[in-house]
Tab-separated table of N, CA and C in Angstrom:
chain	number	residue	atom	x	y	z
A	1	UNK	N	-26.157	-66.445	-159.135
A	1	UNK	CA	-25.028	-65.663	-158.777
A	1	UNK	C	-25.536	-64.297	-158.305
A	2	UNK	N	-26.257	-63.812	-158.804
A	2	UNK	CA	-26.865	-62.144	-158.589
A	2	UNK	C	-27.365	-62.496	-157.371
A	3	UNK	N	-28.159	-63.605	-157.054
A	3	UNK	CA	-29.075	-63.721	-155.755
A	3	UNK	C	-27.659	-64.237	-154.509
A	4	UNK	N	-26.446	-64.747	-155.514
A	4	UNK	CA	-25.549	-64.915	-153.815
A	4	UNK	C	-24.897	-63.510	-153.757
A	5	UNK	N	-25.083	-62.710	-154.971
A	5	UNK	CA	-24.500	-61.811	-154.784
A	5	UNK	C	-25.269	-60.376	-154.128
A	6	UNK	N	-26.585	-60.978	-154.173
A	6	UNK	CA	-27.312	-59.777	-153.403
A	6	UNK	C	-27.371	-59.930	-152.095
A	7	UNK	N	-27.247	-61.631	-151.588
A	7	UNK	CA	-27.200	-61.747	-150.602
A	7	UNK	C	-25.952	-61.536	-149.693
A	8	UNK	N	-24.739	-62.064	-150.462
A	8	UNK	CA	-23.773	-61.291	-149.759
A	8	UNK	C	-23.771	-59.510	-149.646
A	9	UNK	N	-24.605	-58.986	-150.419
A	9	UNK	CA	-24.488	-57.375	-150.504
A	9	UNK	C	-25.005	-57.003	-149.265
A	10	UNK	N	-26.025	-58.090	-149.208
A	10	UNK	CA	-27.084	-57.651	-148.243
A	10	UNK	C	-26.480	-57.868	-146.999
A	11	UNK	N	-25.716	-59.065	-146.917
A	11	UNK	CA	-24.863	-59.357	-145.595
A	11	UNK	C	-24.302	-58.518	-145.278
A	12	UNK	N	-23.439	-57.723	-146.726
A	12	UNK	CA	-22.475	-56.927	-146.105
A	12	UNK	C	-22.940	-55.424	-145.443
A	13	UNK	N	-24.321	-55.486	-146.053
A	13	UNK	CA	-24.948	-54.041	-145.741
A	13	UNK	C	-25.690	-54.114	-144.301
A	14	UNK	N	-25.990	-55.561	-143.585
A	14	UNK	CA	-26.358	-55.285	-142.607
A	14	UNK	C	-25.212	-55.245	-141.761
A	15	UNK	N	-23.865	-56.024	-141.672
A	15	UNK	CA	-22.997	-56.183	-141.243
A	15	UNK	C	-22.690	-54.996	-141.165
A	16	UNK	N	-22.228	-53.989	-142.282
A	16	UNK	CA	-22.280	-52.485	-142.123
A	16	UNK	C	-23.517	-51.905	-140.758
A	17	UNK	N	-24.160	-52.252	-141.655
A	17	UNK	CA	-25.509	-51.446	-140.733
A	17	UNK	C	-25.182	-51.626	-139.125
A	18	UNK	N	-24.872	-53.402	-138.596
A	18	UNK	CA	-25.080	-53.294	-137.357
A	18	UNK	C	-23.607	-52.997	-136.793
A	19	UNK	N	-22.383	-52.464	-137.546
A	19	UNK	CA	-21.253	-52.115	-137.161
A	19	UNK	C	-21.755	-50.688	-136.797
A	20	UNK	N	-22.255	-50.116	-137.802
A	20	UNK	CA	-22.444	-48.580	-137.585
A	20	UNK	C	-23.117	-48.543	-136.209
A	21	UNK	N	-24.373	-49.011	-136.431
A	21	UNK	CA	-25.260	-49.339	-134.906
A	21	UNK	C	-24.516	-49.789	-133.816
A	22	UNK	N	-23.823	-50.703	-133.939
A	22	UNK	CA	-22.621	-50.782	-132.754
A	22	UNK	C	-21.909	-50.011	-132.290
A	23	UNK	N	-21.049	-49.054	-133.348
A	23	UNK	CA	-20.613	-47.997	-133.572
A	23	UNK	C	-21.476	-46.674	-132.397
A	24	UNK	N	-22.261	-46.277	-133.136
A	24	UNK	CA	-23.492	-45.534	-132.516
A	24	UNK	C	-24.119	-45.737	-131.066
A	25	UNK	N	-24.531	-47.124	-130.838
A	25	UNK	CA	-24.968	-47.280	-129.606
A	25	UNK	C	-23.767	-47.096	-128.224
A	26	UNK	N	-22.714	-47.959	-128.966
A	26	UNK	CA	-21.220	-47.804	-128.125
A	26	UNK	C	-21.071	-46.031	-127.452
A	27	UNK	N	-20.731	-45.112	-128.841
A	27	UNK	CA	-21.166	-43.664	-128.368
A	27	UNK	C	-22.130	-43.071	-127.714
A	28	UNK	N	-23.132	-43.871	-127.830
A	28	UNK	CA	-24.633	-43.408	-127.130
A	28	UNK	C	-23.905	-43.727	-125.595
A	29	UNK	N	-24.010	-45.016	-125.535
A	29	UNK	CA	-23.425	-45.476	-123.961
A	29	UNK	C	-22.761	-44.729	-123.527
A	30	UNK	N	-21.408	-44.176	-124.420
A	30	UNK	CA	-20.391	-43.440	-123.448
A	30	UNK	C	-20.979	-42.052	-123.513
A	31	UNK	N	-21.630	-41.622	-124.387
A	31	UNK	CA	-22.313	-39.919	-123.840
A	31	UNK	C	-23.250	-40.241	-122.527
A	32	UNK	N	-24.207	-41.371	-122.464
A	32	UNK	CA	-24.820	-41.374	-121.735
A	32	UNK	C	-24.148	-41.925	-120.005
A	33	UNK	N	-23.043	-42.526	-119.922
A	33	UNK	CA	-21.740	-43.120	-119.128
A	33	UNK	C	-21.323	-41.617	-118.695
A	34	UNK	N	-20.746	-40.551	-119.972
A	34	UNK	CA	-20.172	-39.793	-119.397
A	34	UNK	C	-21.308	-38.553	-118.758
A	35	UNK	N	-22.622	-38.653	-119.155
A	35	UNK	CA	-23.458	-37.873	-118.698
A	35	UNK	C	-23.932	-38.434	-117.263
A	36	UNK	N	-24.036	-39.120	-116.879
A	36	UNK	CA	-23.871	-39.912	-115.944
A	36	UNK	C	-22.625	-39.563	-114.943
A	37	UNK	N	-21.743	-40.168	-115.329
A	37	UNK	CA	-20.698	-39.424	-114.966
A	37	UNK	C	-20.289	-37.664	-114.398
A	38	UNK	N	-20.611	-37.003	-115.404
A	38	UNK	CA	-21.377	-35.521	-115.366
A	38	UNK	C	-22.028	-35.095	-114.080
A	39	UNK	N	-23.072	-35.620	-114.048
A	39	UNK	CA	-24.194	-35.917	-113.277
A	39	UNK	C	-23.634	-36.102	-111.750
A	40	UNK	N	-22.956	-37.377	-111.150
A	40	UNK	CA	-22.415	-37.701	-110.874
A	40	UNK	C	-21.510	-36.970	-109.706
A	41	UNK	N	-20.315	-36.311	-110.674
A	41	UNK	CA	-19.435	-35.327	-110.393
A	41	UNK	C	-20.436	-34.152	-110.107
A	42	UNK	N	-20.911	-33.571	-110.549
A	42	UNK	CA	-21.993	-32.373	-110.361
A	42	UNK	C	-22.568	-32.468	-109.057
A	43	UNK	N	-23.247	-33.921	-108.656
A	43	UNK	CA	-23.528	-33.567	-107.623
A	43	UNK	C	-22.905	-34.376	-106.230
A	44	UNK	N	-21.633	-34.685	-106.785
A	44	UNK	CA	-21.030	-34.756	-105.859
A	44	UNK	C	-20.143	-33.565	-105.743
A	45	UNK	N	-20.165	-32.838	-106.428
A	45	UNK	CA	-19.682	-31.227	-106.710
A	45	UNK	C	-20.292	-30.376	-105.455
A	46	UNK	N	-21.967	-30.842	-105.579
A	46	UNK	CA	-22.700	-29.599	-104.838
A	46	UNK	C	-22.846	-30.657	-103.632
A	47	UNK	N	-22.722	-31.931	-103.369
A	47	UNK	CA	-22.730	-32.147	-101.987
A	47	UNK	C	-21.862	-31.631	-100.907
A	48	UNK	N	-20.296	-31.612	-101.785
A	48	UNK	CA	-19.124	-31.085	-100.614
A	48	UNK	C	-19.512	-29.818	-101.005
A	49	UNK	N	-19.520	-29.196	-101.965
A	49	UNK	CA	-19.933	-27.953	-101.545
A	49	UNK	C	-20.631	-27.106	-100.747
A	50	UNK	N	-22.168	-28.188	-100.241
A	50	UNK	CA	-22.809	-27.891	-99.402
A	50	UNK	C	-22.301	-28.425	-98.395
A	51	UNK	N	-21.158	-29.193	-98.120
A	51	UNK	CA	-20.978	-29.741	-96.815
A	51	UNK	C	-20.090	-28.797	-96.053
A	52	UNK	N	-18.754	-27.979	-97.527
A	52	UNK	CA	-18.153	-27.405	-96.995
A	52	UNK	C	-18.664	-26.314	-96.851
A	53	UNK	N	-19.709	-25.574	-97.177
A	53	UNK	CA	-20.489	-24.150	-96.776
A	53	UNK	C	-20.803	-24.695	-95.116
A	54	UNK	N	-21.457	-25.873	-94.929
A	54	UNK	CA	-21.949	-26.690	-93.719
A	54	UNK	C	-20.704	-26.243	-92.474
A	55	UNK	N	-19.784	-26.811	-92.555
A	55	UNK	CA	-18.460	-26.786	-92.293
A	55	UNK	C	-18.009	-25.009	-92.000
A	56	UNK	N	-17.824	-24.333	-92.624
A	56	UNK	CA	-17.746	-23.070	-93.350
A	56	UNK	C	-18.632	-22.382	-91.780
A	57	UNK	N	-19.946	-22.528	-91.643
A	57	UNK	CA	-21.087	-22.372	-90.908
A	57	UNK	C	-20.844	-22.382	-90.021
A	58	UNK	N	-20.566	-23.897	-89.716
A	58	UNK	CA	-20.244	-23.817	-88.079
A	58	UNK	C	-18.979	-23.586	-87.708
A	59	UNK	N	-17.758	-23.424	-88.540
A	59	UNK	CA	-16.764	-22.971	-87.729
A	59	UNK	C	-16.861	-21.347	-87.660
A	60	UNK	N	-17.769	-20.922	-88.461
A	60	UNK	CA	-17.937	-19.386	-88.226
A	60	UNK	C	-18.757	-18.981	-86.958
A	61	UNK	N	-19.712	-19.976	-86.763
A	61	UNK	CA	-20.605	-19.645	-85.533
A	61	UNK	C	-19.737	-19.817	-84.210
A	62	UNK	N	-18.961	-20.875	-84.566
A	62	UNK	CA	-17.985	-21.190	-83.392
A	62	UNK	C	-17.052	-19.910	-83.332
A	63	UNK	N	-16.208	-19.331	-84.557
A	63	UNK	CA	-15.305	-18.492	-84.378
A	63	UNK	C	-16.021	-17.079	-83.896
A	64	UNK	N	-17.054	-17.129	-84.138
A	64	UNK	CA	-18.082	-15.893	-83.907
A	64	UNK	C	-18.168	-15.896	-82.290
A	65	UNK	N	-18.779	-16.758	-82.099
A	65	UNK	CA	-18.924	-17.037	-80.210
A	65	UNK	C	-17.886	-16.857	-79.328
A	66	UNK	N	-16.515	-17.294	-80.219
A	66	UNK	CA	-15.334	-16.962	-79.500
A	66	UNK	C	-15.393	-15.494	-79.341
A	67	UNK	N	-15.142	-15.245	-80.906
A	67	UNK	CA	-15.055	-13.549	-80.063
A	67	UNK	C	-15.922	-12.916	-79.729
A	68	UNK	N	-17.166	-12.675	-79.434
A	68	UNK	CA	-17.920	-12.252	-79.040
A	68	UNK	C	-17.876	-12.372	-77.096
A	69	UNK	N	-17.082	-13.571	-77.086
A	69	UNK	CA	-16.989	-14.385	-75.285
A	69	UNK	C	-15.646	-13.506	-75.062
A	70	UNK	N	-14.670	-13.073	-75.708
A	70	UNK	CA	-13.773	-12.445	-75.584
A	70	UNK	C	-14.219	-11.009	-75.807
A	71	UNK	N	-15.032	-10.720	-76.699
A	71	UNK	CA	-15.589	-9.460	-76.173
A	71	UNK	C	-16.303	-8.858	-75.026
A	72	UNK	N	-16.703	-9.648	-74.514
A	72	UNK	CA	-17.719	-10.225	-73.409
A	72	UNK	C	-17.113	-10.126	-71.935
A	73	UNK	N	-15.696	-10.351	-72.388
A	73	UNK	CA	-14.559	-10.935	-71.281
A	73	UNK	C	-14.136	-9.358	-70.979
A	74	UNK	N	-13.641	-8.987	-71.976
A	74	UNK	CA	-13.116	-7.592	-72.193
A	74	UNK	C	-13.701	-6.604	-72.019
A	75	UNK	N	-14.868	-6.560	-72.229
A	75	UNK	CA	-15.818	-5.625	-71.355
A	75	UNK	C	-15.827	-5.574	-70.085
A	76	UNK	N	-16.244	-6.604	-69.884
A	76	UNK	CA	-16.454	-6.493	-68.342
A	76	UNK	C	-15.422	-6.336	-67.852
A	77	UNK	N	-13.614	-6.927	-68.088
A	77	UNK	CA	-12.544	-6.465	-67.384
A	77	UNK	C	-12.364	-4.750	-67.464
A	78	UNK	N	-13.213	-4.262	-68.575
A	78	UNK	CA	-13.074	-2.675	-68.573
A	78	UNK	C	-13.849	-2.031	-67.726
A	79	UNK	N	-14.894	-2.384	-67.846
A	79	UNK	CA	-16.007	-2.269	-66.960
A	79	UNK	C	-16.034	-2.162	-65.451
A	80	UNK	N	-15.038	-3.286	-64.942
A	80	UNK	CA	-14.567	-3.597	-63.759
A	80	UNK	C	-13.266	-2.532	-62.847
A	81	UNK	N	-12.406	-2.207	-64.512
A	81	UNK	CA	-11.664	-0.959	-63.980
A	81	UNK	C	-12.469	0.110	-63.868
A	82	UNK	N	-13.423	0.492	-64.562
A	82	UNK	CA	-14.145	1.938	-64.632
A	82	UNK	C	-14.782	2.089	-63.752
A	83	UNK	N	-15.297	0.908	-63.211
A	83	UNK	CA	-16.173	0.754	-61.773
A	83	UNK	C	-15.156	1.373	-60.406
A	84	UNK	N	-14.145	0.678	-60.463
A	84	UNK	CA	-12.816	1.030	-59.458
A	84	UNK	C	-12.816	2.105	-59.514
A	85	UNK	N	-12.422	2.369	-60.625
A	85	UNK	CA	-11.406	4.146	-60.747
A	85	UNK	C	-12.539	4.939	-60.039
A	86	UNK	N	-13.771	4.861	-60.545
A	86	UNK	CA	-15.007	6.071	-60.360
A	86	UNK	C	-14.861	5.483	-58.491
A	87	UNK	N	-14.440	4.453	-58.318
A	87	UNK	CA	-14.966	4.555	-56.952
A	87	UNK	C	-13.755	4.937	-55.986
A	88	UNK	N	-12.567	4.769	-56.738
A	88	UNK	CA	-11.596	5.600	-56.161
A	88	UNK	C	-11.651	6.931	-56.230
A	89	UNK	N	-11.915	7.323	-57.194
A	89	UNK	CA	-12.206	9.111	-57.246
A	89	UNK	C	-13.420	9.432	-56.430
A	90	UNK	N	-14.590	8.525	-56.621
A	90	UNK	CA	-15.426	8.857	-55.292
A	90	UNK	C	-14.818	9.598	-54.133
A	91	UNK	N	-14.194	8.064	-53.684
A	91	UNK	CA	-13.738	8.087	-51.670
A	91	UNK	C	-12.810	9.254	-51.983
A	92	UNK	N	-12.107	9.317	-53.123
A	92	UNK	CA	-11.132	10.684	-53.294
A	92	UNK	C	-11.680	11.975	-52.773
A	93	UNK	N	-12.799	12.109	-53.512
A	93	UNK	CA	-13.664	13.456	-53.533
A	93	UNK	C	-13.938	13.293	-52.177
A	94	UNK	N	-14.832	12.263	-51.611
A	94	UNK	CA	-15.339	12.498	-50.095
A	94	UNK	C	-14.366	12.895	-49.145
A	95	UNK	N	-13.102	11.644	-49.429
A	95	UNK	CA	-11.899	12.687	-48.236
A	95	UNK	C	-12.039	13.674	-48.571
A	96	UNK	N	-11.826	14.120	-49.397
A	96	UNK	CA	-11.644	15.998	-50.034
A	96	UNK	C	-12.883	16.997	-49.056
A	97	UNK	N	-13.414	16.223	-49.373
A	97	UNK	CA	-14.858	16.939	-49.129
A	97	UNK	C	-14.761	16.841	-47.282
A	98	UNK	N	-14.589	15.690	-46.749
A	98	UNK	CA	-14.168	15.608	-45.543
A	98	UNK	C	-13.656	16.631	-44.629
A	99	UNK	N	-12.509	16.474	-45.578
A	99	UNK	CA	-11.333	17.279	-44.669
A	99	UNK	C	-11.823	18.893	-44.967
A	100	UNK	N	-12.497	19.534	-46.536
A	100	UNK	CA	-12.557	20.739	-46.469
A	100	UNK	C	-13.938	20.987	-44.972
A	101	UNK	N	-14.367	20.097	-44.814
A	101	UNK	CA	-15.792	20.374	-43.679
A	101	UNK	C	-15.190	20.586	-42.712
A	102	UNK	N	-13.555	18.896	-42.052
A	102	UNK	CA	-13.789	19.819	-40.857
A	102	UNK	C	-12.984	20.832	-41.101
A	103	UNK	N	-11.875	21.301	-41.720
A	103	UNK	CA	-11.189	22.341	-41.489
A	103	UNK	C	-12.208	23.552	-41.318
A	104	UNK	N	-13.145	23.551	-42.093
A	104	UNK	CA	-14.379	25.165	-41.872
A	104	UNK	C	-14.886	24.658	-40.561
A	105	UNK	N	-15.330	23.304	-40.127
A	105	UNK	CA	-15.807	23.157	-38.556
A	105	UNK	C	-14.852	23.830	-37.409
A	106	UNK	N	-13.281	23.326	-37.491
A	106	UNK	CA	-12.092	23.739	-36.669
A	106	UNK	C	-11.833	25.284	-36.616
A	107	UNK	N	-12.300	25.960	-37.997
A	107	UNK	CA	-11.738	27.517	-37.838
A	107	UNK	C	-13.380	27.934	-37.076
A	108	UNK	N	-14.388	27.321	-37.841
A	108	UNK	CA	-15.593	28.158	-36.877
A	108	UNK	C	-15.700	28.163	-35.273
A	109	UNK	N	-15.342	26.622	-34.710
A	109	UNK	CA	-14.896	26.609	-33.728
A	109	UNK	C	-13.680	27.618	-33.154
A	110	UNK	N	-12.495	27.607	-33.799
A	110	UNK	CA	-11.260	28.358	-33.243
A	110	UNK	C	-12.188	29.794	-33.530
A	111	UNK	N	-13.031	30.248	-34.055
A	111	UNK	CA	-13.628	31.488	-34.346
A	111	UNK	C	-14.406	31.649	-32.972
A	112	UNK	N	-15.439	30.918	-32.848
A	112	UNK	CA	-16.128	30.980	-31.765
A	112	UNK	C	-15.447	30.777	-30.417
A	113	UNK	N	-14.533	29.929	-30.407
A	113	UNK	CA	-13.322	30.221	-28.980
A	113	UNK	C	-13.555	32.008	-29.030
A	114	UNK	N	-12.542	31.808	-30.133
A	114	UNK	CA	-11.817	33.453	-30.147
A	114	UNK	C	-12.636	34.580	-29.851
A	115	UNK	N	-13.988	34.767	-30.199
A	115	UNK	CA	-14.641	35.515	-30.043
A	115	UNK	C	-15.152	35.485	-28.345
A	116	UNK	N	-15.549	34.258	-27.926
A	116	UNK	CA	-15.800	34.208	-26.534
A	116	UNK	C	-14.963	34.991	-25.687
A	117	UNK	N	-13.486	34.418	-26.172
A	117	UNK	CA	-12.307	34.592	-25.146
A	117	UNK	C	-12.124	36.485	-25.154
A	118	UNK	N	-12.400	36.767	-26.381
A	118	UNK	CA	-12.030	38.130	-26.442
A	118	UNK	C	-13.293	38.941	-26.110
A	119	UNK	N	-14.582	38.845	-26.093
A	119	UNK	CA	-15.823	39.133	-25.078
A	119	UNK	C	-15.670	38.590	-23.770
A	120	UNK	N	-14.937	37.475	-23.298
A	120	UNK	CA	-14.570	37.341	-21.901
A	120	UNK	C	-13.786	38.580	-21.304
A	121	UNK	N	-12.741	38.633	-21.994
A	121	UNK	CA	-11.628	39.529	-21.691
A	121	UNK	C	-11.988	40.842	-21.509
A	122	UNK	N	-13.164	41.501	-22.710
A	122	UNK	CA	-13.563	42.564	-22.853
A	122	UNK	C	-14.528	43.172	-21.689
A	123	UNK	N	-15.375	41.825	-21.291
A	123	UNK	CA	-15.974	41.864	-19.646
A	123	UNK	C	-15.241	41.921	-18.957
A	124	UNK	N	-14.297	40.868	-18.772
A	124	UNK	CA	-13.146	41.305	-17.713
A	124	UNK	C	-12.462	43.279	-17.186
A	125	UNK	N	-11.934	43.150	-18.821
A	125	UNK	CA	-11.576	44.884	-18.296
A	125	UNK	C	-12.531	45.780	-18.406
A	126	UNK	N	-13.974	45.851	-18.306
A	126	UNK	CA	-14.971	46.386	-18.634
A	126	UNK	C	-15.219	46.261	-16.983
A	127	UNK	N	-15.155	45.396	-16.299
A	127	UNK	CA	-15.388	45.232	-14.866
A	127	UNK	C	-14.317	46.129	-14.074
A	128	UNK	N	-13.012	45.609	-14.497
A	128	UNK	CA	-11.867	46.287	-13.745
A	128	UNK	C	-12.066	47.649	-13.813
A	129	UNK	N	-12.222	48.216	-15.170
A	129	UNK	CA	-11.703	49.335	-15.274
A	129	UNK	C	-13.446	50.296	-14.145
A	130	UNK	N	-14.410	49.588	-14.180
A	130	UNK	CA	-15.533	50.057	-13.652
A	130	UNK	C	-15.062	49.975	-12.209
A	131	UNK	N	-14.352	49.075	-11.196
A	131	UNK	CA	-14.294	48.426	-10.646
A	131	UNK	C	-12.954	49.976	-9.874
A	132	UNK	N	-11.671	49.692	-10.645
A	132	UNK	CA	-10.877	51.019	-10.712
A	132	UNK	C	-11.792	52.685	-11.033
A	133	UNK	N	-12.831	52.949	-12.168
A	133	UNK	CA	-12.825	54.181	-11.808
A	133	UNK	C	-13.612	54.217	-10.522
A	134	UNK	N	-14.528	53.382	-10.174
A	134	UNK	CA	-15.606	53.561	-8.640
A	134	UNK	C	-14.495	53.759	-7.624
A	135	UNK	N	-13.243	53.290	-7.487
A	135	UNK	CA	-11.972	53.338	-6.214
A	135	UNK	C	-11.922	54.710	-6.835
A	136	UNK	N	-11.652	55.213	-8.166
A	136	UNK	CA	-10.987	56.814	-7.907
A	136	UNK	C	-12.304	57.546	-7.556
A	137	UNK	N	-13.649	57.519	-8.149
A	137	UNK	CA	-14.322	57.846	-8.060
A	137	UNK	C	-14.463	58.267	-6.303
A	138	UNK	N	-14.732	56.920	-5.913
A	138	UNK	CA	-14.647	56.912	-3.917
A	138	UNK	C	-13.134	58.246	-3.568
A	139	UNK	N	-12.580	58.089	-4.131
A	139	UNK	CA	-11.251	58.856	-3.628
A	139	UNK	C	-11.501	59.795	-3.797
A	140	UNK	N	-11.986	60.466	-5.188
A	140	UNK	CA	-12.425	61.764	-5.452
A	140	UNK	C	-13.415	62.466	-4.395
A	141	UNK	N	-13.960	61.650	-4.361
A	141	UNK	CA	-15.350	61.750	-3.158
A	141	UNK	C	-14.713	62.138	-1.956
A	142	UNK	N	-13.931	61.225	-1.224
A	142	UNK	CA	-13.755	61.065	0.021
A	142	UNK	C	-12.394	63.019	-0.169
A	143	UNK	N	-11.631	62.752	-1.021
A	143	UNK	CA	-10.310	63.754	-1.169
A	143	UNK	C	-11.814	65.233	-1.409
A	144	UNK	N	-12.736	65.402	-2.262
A	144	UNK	CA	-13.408	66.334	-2.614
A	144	UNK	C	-14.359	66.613	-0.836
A	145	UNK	N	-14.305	65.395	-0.100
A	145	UNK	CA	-15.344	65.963	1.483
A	145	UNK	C	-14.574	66.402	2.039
A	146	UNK	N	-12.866	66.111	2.328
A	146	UNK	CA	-12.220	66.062	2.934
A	146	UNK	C	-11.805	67.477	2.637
A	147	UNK	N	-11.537	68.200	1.071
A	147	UNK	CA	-11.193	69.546	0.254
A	147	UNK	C	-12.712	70.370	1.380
A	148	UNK	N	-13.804	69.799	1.019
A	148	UNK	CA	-14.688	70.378	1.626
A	148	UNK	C	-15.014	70.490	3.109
A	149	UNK	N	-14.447	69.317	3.647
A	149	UNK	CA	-14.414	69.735	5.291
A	149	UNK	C	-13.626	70.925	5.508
A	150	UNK	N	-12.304	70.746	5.147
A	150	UNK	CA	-11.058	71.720	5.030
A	150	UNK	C	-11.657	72.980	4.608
A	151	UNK	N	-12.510	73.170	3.848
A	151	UNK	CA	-12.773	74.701	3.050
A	151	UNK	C	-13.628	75.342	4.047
A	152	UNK	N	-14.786	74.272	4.800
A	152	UNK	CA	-15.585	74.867	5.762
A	152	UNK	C	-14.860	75.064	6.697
A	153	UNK	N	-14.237	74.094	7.147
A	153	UNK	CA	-13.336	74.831	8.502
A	153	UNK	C	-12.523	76.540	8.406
A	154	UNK	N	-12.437	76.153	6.873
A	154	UNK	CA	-10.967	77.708	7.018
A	154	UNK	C	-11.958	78.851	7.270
A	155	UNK	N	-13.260	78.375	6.346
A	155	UNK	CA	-14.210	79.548	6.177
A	155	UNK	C	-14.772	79.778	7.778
A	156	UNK	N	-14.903	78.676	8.114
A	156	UNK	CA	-15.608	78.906	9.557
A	156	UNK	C	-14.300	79.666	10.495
A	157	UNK	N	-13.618	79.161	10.580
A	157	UNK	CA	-12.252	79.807	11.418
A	157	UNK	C	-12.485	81.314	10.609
A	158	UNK	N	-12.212	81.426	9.603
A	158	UNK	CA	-12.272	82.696	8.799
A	158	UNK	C	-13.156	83.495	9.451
A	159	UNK	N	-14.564	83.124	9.567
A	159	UNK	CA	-15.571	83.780	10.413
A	159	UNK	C	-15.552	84.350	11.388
A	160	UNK	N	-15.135	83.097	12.312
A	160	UNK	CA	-15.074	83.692	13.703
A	160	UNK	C	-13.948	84.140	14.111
A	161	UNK	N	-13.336	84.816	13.463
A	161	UNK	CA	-12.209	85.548	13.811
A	161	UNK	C	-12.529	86.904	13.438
């Protein structure tokens, strides 16, 4: 009896034993299932993570290029006015500049007329008036031989009387 009874003890103690061990390994599995699992998730954690940084990347390089091509765009449409304007104010200035040349060409000219015309003129009556005193001059002359024929005659008549 002691020996069925040690042997059932014994049954029951391995029966225990390999429940516990069942017990135990079962938990082992699922720590090691859920570490696994863990694992798993983790790096399927850091794959999209790296896919969406990936992602992240290139729509930034893309959104980057955009504006930078729109900066790009925008420049040069500024660029393109500033070019204009300066070259409208250019031709601005040159008419300017134009017109102040000939107007000083037109008065130096109307200057140099004027001066001719009025040294023409000034020869002109510079002639006449030379031209007029030589006629009174001659008159004086001819009226002063004529005073003097007349004076010798009276004197001579005067004489011979």
């Amino acid at each position: 009896v002691a020996m069925s009874d040690y042997i059932f003890f014994m049954s029951d103690v391995i029966l225990c034993q390999s429940i516990v061990r069942r017990f135990q390994s079962i938990q082992l599995a699922r720590r090691m299932k859920d570490e696994i699992h863990r694992k798993r998730n983790d790096a399927a954690a850091s794959i999209q993570s790296a896919f969406r940084r990936h992602v992240a990347m290139n729509y930034y390089a893309f959104f980057l290029s955009d504006i930078i091509m729109c900066q790009s765009i925008a420049r040069r449409f500024q660029s393109i006015q500033l070019f204009r304007r300066k070259k409208l104010e250019t031709h601005q200035r040159q008419n300017v500049a134009a017109v102040a040349i000939q107007a000083t060409f037109r008065r130096h000219m109307a200057m140099s007329d004027y001066i001719f015309a009025v040294s023409d003129i000034i020869l002109c009556q510079t002639i006449a008036r030379r031209f007029l005193s030589m006629q009174r001059a001659r008159k004086l002359r001819s009226d002063l031989t004529q005073q003097n024929a007349a004076a010798t005659m009276i004197q001579s008549s005067f004489r011979r009387y």
